[in-house]
Coordinates of C-alpha atoms in Angstrom, one line a residue:
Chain Y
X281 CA 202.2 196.7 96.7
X282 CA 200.4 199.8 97.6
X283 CA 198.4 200.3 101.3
X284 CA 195.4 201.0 98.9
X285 CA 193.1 198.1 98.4
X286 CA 193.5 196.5 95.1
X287 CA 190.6 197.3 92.1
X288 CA 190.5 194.1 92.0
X289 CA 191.7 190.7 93.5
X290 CA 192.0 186.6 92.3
X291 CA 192.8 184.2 95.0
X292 CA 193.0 180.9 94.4
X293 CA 190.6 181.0 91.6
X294 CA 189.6 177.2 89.9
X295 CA 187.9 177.0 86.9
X296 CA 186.8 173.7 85.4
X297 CA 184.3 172.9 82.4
X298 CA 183.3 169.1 83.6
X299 CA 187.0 167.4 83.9
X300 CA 189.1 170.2 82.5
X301 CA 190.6 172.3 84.4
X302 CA 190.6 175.8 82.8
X303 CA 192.1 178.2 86.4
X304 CA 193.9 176.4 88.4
X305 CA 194.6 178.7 91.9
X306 CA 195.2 181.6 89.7
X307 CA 195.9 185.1 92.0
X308 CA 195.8 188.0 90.6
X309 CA 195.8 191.5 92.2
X310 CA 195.1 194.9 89.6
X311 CA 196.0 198.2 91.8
X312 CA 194.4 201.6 90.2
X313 CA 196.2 202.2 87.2
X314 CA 197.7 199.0 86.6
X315 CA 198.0 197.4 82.8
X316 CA 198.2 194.3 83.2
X317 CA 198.3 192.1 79.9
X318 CA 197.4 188.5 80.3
X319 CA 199.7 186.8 77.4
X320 CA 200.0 183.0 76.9
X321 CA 198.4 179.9 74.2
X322 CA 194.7 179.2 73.1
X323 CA 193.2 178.0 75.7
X324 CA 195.0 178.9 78.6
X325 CA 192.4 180.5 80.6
X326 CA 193.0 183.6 79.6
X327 CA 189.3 184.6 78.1
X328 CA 188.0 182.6 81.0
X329 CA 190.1 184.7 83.9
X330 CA 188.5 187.7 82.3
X331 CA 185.0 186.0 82.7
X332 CA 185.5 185.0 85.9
X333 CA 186.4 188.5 86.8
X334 CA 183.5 190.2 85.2
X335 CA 181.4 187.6 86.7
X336 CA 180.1 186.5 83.1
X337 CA 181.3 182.7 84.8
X338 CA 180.9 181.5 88.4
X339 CA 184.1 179.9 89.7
X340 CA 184.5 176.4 91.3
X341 CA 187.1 177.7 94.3
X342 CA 188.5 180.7 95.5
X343 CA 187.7 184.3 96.0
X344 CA 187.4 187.7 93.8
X345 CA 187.3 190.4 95.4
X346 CA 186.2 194.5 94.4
X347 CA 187.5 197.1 95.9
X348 CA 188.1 194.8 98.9
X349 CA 184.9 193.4 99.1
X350 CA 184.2 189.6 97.8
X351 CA 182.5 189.7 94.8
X352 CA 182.5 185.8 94.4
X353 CA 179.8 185.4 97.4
X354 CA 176.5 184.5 95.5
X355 CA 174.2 187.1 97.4
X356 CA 176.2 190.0 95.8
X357 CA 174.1 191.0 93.0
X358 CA 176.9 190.4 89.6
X359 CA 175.3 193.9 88.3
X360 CA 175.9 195.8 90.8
X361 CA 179.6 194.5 90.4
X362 CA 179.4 194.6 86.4
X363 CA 178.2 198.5 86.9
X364 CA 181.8 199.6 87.2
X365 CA 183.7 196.9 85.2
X366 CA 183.9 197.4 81.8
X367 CA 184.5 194.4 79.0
X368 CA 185.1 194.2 75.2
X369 CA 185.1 191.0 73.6
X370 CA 186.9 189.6 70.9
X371 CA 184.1 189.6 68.8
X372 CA 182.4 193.0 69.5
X373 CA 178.9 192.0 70.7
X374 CA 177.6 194.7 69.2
X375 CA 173.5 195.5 69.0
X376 CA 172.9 195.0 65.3
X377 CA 169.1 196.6 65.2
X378 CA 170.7 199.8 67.1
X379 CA 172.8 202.7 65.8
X380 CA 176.6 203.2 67.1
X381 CA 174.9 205.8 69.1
X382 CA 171.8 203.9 70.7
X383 CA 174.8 201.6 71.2
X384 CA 176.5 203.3 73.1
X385 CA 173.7 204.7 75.3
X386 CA 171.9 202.1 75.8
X387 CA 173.5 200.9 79.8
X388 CA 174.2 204.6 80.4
X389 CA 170.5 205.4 80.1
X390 CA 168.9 201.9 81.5
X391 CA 171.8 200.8 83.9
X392 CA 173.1 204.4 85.4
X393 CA 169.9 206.1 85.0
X394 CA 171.7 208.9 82.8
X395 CA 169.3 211.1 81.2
X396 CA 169.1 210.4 77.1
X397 CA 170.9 213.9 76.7
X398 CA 173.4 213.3 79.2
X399 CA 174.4 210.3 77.9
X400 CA 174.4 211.2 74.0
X401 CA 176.5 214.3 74.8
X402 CA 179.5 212.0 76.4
X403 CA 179.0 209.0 73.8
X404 CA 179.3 211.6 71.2
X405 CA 182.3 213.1 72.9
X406 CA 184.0 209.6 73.1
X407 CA 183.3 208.6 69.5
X408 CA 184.9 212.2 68.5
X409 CA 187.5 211.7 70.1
X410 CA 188.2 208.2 68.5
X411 CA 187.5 209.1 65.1
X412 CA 183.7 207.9 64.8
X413 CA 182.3 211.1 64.5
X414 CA 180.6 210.5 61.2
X415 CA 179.5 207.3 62.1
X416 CA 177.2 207.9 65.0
X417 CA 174.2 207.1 63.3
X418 CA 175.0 203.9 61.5
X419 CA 174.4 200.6 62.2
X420 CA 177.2 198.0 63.2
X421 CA 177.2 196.3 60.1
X422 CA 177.9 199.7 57.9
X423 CA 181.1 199.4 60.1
X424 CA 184.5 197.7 59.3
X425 CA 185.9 195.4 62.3
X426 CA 187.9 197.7 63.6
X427 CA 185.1 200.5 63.9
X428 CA 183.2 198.2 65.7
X429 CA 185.8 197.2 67.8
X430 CA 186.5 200.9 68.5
X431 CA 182.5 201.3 69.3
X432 CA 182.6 198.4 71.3
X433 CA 185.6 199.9 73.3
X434 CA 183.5 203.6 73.3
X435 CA 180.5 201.4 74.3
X436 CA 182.3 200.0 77.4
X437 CA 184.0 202.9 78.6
X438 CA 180.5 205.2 78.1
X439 CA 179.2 204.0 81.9
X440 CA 182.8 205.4 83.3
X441 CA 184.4 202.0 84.6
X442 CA 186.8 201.8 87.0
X443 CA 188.3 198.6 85.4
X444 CA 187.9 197.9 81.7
X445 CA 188.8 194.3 80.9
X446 CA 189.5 193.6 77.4
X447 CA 189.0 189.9 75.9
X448 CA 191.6 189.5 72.8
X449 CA 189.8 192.4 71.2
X450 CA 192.3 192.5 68.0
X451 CA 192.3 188.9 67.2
X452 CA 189.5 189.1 64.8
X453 CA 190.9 192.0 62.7
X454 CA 192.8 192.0 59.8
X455 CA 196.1 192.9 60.4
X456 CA 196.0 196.4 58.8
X457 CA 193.1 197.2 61.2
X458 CA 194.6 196.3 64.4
X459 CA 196.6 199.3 64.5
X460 CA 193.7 201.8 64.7
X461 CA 192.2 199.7 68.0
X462 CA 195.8 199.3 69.7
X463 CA 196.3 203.0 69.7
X464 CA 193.4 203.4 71.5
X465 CA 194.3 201.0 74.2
X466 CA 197.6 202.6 74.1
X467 CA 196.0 206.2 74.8
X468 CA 193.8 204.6 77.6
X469 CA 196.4 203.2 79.3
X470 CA 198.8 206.6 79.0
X471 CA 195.9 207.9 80.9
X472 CA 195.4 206.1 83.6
X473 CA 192.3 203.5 82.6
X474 CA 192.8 200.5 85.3
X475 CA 192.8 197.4 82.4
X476 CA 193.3 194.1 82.5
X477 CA 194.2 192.9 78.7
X478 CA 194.3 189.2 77.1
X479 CA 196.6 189.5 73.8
X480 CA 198.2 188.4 71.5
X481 CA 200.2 191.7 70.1
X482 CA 203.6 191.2 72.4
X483 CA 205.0 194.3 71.0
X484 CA 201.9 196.3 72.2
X485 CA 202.1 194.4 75.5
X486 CA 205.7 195.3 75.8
X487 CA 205.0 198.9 75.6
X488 CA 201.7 199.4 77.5
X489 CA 201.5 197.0 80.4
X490 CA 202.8 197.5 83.8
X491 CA 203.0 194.0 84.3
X492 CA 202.9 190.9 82.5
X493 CA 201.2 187.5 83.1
X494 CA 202.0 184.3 81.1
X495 CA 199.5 181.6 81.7
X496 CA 199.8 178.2 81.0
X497 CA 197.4 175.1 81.7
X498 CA 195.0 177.2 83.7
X499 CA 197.9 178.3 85.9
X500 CA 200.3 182.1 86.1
X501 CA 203.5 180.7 85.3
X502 CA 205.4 183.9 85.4
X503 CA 204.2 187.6 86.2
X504 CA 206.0 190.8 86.8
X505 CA 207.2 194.0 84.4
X506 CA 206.8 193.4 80.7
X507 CA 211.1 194.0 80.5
X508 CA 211.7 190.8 82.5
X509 CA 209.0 188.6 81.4
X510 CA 208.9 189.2 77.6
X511 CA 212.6 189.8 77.2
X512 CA 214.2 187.4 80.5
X513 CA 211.9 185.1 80.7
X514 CA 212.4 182.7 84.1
X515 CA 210.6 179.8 83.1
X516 CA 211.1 177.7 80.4
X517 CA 207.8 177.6 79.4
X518 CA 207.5 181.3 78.8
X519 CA 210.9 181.2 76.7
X520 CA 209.2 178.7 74.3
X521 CA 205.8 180.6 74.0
X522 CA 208.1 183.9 73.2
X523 CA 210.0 182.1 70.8
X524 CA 207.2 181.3 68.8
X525 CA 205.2 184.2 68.8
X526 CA 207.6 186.8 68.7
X527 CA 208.7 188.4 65.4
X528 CA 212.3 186.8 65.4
Chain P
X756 CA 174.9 200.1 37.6
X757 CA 175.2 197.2 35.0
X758 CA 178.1 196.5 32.6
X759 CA 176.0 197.7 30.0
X760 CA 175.8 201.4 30.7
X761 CA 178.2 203.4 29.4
X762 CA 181.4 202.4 29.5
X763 CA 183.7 203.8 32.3
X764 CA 187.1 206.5 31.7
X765 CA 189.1 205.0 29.6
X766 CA 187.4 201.7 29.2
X767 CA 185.4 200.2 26.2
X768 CA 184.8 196.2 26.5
X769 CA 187.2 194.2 24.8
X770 CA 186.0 192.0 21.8
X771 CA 185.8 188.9 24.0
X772 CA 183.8 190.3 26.4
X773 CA 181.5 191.5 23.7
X774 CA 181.0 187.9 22.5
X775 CA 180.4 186.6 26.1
X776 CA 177.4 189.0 26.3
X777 CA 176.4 188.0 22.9
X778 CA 176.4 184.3 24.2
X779 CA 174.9 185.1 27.0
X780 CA 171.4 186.8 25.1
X781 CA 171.8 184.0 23.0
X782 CA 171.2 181.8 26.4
X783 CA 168.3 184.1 27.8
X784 CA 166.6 184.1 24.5
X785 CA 166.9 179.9 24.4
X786 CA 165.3 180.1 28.1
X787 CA 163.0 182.4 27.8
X788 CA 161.8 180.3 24.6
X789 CA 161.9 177.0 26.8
X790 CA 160.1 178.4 29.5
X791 CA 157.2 179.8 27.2
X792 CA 157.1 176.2 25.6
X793 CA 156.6 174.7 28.4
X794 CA 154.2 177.0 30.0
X795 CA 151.6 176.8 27.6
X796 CA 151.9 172.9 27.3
X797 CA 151.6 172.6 31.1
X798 CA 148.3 175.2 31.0
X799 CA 147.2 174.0 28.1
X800 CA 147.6 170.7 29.0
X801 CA 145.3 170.8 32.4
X802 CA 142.7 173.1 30.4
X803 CA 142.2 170.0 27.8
X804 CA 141.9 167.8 30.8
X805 CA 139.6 170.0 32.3
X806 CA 137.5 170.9 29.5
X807 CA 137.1 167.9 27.8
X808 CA 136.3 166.1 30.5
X809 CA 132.5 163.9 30.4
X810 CA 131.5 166.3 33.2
X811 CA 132.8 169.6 32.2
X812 CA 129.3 171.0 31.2
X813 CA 127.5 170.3 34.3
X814 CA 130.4 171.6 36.2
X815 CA 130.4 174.5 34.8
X816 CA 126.4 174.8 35.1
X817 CA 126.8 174.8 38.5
X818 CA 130.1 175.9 39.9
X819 CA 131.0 179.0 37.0
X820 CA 127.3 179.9 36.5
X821 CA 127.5 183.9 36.0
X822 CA 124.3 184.4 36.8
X823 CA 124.6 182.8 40.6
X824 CA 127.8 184.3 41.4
X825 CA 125.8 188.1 40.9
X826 CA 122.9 187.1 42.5
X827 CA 125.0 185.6 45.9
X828 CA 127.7 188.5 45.7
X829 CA 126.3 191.5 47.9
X830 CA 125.1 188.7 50.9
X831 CA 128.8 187.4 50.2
X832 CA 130.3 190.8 50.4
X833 CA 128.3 191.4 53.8
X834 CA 129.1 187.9 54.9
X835 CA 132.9 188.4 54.0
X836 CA 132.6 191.7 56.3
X837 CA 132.7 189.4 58.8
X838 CA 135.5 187.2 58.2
X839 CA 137.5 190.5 57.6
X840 CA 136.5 192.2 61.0
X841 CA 137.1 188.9 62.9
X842 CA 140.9 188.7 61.3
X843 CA 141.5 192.3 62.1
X844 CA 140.3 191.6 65.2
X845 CA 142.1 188.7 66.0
X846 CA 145.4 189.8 64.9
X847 CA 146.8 191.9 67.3
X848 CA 145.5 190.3 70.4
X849 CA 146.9 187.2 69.5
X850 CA 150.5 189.0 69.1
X851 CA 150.2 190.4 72.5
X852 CA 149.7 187.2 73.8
X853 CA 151.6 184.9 71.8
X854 CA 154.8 187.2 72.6
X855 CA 153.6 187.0 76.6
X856 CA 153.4 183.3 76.3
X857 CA 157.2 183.2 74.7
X858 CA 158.3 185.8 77.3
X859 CA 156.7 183.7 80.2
X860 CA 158.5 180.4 78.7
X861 CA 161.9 182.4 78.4
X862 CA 161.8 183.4 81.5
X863 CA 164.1 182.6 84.4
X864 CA 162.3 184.2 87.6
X865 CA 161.0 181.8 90.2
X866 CA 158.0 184.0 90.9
X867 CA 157.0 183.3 87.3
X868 CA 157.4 179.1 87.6
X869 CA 154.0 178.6 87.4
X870 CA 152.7 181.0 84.8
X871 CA 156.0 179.4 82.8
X872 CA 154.4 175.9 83.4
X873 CA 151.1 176.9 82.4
X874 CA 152.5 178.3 79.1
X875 CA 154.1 175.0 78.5
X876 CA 150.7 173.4 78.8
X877 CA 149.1 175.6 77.1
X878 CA 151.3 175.9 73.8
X879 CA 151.1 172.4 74.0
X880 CA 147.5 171.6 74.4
X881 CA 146.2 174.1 72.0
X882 CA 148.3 173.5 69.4
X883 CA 147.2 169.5 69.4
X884 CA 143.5 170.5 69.1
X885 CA 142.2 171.2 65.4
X886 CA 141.3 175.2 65.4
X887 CA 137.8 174.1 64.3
X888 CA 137.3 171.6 67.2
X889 CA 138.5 174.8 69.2
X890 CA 136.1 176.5 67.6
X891 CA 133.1 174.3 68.6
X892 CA 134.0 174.0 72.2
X893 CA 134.4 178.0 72.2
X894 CA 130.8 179.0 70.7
X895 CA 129.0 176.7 72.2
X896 CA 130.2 175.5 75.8
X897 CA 131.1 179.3 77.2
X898 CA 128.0 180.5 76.4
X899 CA 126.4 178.0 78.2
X900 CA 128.3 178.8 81.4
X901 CA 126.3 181.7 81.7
X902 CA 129.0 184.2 82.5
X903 CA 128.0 187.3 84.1
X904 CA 129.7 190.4 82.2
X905 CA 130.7 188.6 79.1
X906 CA 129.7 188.3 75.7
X907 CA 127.5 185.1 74.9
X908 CA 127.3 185.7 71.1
X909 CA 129.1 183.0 68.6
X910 CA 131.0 185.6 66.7
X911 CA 132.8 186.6 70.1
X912 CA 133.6 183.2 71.2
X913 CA 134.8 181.8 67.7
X914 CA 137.1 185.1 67.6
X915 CA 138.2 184.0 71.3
X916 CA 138.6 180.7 69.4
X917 CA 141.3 181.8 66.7
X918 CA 142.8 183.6 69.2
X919 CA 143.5 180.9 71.8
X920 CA 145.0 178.6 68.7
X921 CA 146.2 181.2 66.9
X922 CA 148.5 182.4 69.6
X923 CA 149.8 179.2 70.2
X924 CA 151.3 178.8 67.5
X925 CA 152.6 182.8 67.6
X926 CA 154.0 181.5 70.6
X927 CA 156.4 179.4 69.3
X928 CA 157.4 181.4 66.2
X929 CA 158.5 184.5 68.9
X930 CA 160.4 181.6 70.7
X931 CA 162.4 180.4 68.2
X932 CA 162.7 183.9 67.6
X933 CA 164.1 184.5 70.9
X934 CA 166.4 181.3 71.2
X935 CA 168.0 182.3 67.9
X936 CA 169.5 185.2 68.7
X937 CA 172.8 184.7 69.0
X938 CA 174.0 184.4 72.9
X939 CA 177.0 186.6 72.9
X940 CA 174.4 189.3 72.4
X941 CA 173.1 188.1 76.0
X942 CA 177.0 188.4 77.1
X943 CA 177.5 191.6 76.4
X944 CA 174.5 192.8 77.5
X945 CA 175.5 191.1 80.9
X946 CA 178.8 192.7 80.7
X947 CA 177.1 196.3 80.2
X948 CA 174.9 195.4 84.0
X949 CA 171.6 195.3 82.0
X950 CA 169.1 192.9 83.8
X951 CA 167.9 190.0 82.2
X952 CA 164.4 191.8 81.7
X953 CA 166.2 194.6 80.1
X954 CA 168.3 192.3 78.1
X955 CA 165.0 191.1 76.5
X956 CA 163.3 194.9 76.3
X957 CA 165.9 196.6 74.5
X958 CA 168.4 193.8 72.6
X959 CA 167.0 190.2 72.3
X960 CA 163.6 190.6 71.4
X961 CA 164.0 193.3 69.1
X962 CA 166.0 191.2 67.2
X963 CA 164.0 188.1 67.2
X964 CA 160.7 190.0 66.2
X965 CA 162.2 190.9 63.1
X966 CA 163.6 187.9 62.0
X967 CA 160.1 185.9 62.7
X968 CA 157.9 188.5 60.4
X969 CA 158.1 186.0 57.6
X970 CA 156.5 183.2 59.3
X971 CA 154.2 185.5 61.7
X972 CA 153.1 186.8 58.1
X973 CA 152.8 183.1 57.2
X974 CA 150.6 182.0 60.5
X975 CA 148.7 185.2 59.6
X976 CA 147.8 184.2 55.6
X977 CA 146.6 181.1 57.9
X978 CA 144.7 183.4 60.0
X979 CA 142.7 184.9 57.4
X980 CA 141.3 181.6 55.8
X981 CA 140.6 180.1 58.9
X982 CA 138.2 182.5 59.9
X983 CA 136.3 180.8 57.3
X984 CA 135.9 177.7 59.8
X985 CA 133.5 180.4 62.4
X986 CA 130.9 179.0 59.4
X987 CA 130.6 175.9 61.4
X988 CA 128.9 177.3 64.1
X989 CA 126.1 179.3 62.0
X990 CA 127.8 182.6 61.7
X991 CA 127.1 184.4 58.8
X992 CA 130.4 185.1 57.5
X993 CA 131.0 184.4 53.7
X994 CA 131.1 180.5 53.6
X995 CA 128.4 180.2 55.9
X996 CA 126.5 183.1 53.7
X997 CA 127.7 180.8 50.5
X998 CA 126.1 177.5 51.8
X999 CA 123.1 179.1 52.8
X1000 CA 122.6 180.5 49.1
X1001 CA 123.9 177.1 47.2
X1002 CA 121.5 175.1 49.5
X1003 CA 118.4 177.0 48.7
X1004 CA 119.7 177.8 45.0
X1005 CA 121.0 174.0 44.2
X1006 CA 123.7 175.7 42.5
X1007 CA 127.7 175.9 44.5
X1008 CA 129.2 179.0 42.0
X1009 CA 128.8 181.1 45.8
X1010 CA 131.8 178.7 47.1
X1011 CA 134.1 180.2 44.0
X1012 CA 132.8 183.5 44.3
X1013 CA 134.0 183.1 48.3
X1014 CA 137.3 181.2 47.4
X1015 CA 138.2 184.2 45.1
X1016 CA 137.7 186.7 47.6
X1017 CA 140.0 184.7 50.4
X1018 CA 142.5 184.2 47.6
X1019 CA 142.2 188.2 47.4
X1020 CA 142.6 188.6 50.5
X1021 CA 145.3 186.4 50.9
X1022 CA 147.4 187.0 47.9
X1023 CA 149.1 190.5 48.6
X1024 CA 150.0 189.5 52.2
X1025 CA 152.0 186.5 50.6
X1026 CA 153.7 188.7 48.2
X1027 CA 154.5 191.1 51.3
X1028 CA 156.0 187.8 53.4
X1029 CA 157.9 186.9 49.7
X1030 CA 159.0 190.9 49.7
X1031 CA 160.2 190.5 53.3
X1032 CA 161.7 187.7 53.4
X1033 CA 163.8 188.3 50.8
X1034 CA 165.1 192.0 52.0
X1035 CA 166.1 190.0 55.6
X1036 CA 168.1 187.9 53.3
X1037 CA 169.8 190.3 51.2
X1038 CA 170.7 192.2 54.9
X1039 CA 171.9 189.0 56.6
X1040 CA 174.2 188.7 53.2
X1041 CA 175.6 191.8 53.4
X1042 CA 176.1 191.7 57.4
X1043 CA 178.6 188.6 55.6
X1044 CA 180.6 190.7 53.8

């Protein structure tokens, strides 16, 4: 633990959809520059931690806190909070009817008040510099999934988060595609970028986080450095999970 | 590029792929030979009922008489002016406010409750009133109130008219619009801090507007037609002009004359809500692939 007050903070977060339980008293504490890769089954509140966090879902107990300052109280304004939080989702979400470009630009311009010149010249930038150079003024669809994923990720990191939060953003790629999104996760991270990651790629979680969290049932089972939690698992629950996903 | 053109490097069609396309203008030829068959018994088949029927003569005496429909075309023409001024007219107001009406009724902000609940009355009032009752209440109850500052003439009101139904229904086409696009787009447009009003500017009603063309073009065929109903109210527009003349002549070729010039009218903005509809098609299909 640092003196330096966390980017951002879970305590005792509860989730529930009518009787289920999705977050049960989850903590979680991301420090600037932390990977942390949220790893566990379908359905155990991973997507929905990530929600919670952006603020996309309001949660039924706890607190969530920014920079030290709780987030979770309903007169804070979620866009003010969303403003330096970045997400990708699993499924892109990108703007069909604009270009990768207008994409891109689009919060920089109408959220950050970014003048249209400003923000072309750094979305241009960022798709150079991850390979979408000749695709700036297509449309999503002209894409393949892992362009748009990769303009999705651009579109994100265009208003200059502080936190980028990532939503299984590989699980709806074909396999040969997920390579060319890892890698840019995988430069992200060896700079710096503050991410908190749901997978399902062990081995990239293995070599990119700086901590690892295996949910189960809603709940952290097991967190701490990807070495001891994907390789000496504690609990027996993690053991099993590892045993079926990873390449034996 | 079809299979036909000349044949690729390297690559001339094998003998049973030569047959298959030999069977296959054999079919086309069999179809095309059907279809004309049929065609002409179905066409011919309705002329002969037509034709032959007791009636036919004075029919055609008095609804296909050359000689009427050139005598009533030029007051038709002039009266048709008017049906064509009143749709252009009509048209864009009542897509400025059938898209406020949807916005108002999508709307979350309490400020806007009541303007939301008046939308919901209004939609649903409107729509359960026939456009030519609309019509009569519209040309001749406002002008009676004797408004200050306002227009008391019937072809104003009966405009007003089309536009109150008319939008309406617009209404409701940009709302289904706006409900059907797809609510992830809403996530991630919350995730990038865009307010809900922005949200709507820039990504959800973009999207909705052009996937509702095809039926806004649909409502607007409707448009054009019913302008024809304003003749209830003694505006000269091209029925109106049509009675007047078939009346006074005893003869009702005028009401062809008009219906050919609605059909006209109507005809190439089908074809254009065919055209378009079919192009948003072949996109959503490849958006599939």
């Amino acid at each position: 633990m640092t003196a330096a007050a966390p980017v951002i903070e879970a305590r005792n977060v509860r989730k529930t959809y009518g009787d289920r339980v999705v977050l049960d008293d989850v903590a979680l504490a991301v420090h600037a520059g932390d990977v942390v890769c949220l790893i566990g089954a379908s359905g155990s509140g991973k997507s929905t931690l990530l929600r919670c966090l952006d603020l996309l879902e309001d949660i039924d107990d706890g607190v969530i806190e920014l920079n030290g300052r709780e987030v979770s109280d309903p007169l804070v304004d979620p866009r003010e909070v969303r403003r330096s939080i970045g997400m990708v989702f699993q499924a892109y979400n990108l703007f069909p009817h604009l270009s990768v470009l207008d994409n891109c630009t689009l919060a920089p311009r109408k959220v950050h008040g970014r003048s249209r010149a400003e923000a072309e010249a750094g979305a241009r930038e960022l798709l150079v510099r991850f390979g979408l150079g000749d695709r700036v003024d297509q449309h999503p669809d002209r894409l393949s999934g892992g362009q748009q994923q990769r303009v999705a990720l651009v579109r994100a990191l265009c208003t200059g988060p502080r936190l980028l939060l990532l939503d299984e953003i590989t699980a709806a790629l074909d396999p040969e595609l997920v390579g060319e999104v890892l890698d840019i996760v995988r430069d992200l991270a060896r700079a710096g970028t503050t991410m908190v990651l749901a997978t399902h790629e062990m081995v990239f979680a293995r070599d990119v986080a700086t901590r690892v969290c295996f949910l189960d049932g809603g709940r952290i089972l097991e967190s701490g450095p990807p070495e001891q939690v994907l390789v000496t698992p504690e609990q027996p629950r993690t053991r099993e999970f590892l045993r079926r996903v990873l390449p034996r | 590029m079809s299979a036909d053109e000349a044949p690729a490097r390297g690559w001339t069609p094998s003998p049973r792929e030569l047959e298959r396309r030999s069977a296959r203008a054999r079919q086309t030829r069999r179809r095309v030979a059907a279809a004309s068959v049929a065609t002409v018994a179905v066409v011919g088949g309705l002329a002969a009922v037509v034709l032959l029927s007791p009636g036919w003569p004075r029919v055609r005496e008095s609804f296909f008489d050359g000689f009427h429909a050139r005598e009533s075309l030029p007051a038709i023409v002039d009266g048709f002016w008017i049906n064509v001024k009143m749709f252009l007219i009509a048209e864009p107001l009542i897509l400025v406010l059938g898209l406020a009406i949807a916005l108002v009724r999508s709307s979350r902000s309490p400020w806007l409750v009541p303007l939301r609940g008046i939308g919901v009355v209004y939609t649903d009032v409107v729509r359960g009133v026939p456009t030519l009752l609309l019509v009569f209440l519209f040309a001749f109850g406002m002008p009676a109130l004797d408004l200050q500052g306002i227009p008391s003439s019937s072809f104003f009101w009966a405009t007003v008219a089309l536009v109150v139904s008319y939008s309406a229904y617009v209404a409701e086409v940009f709302r289904a619009g706006i409900d059907s696009v797809h609510p992830s787009q809403w996530l991630s447009s919350q995730a990038l801090a865009l307010s809900r009003g922005q949200t709507l500017r820039h990504v959800v009603v973009p999207q909705a507007v052009r996937r509702v063309v095809p039926p806004l073009l649909n409502d607007f065929v409707s448009l054009q037609k019913d302008t024809a109903l304003v003749a209830s109210v003694s505006i000269f527009d091209a029925l109106f002009t049509a009675r007047d003349y078939a009346n006074y002549n005893f003869n009702y070729t005028p009401y062809v004359v008009v219906a050919c010039f609605f059909v006209a009218m109507t005809v190439p903005l089908a074809r254009l809500c065919d055209w378009l509809a079919a192009r948003i098609a072949r996109r959503e299909r490849a958006g599939v692939l």
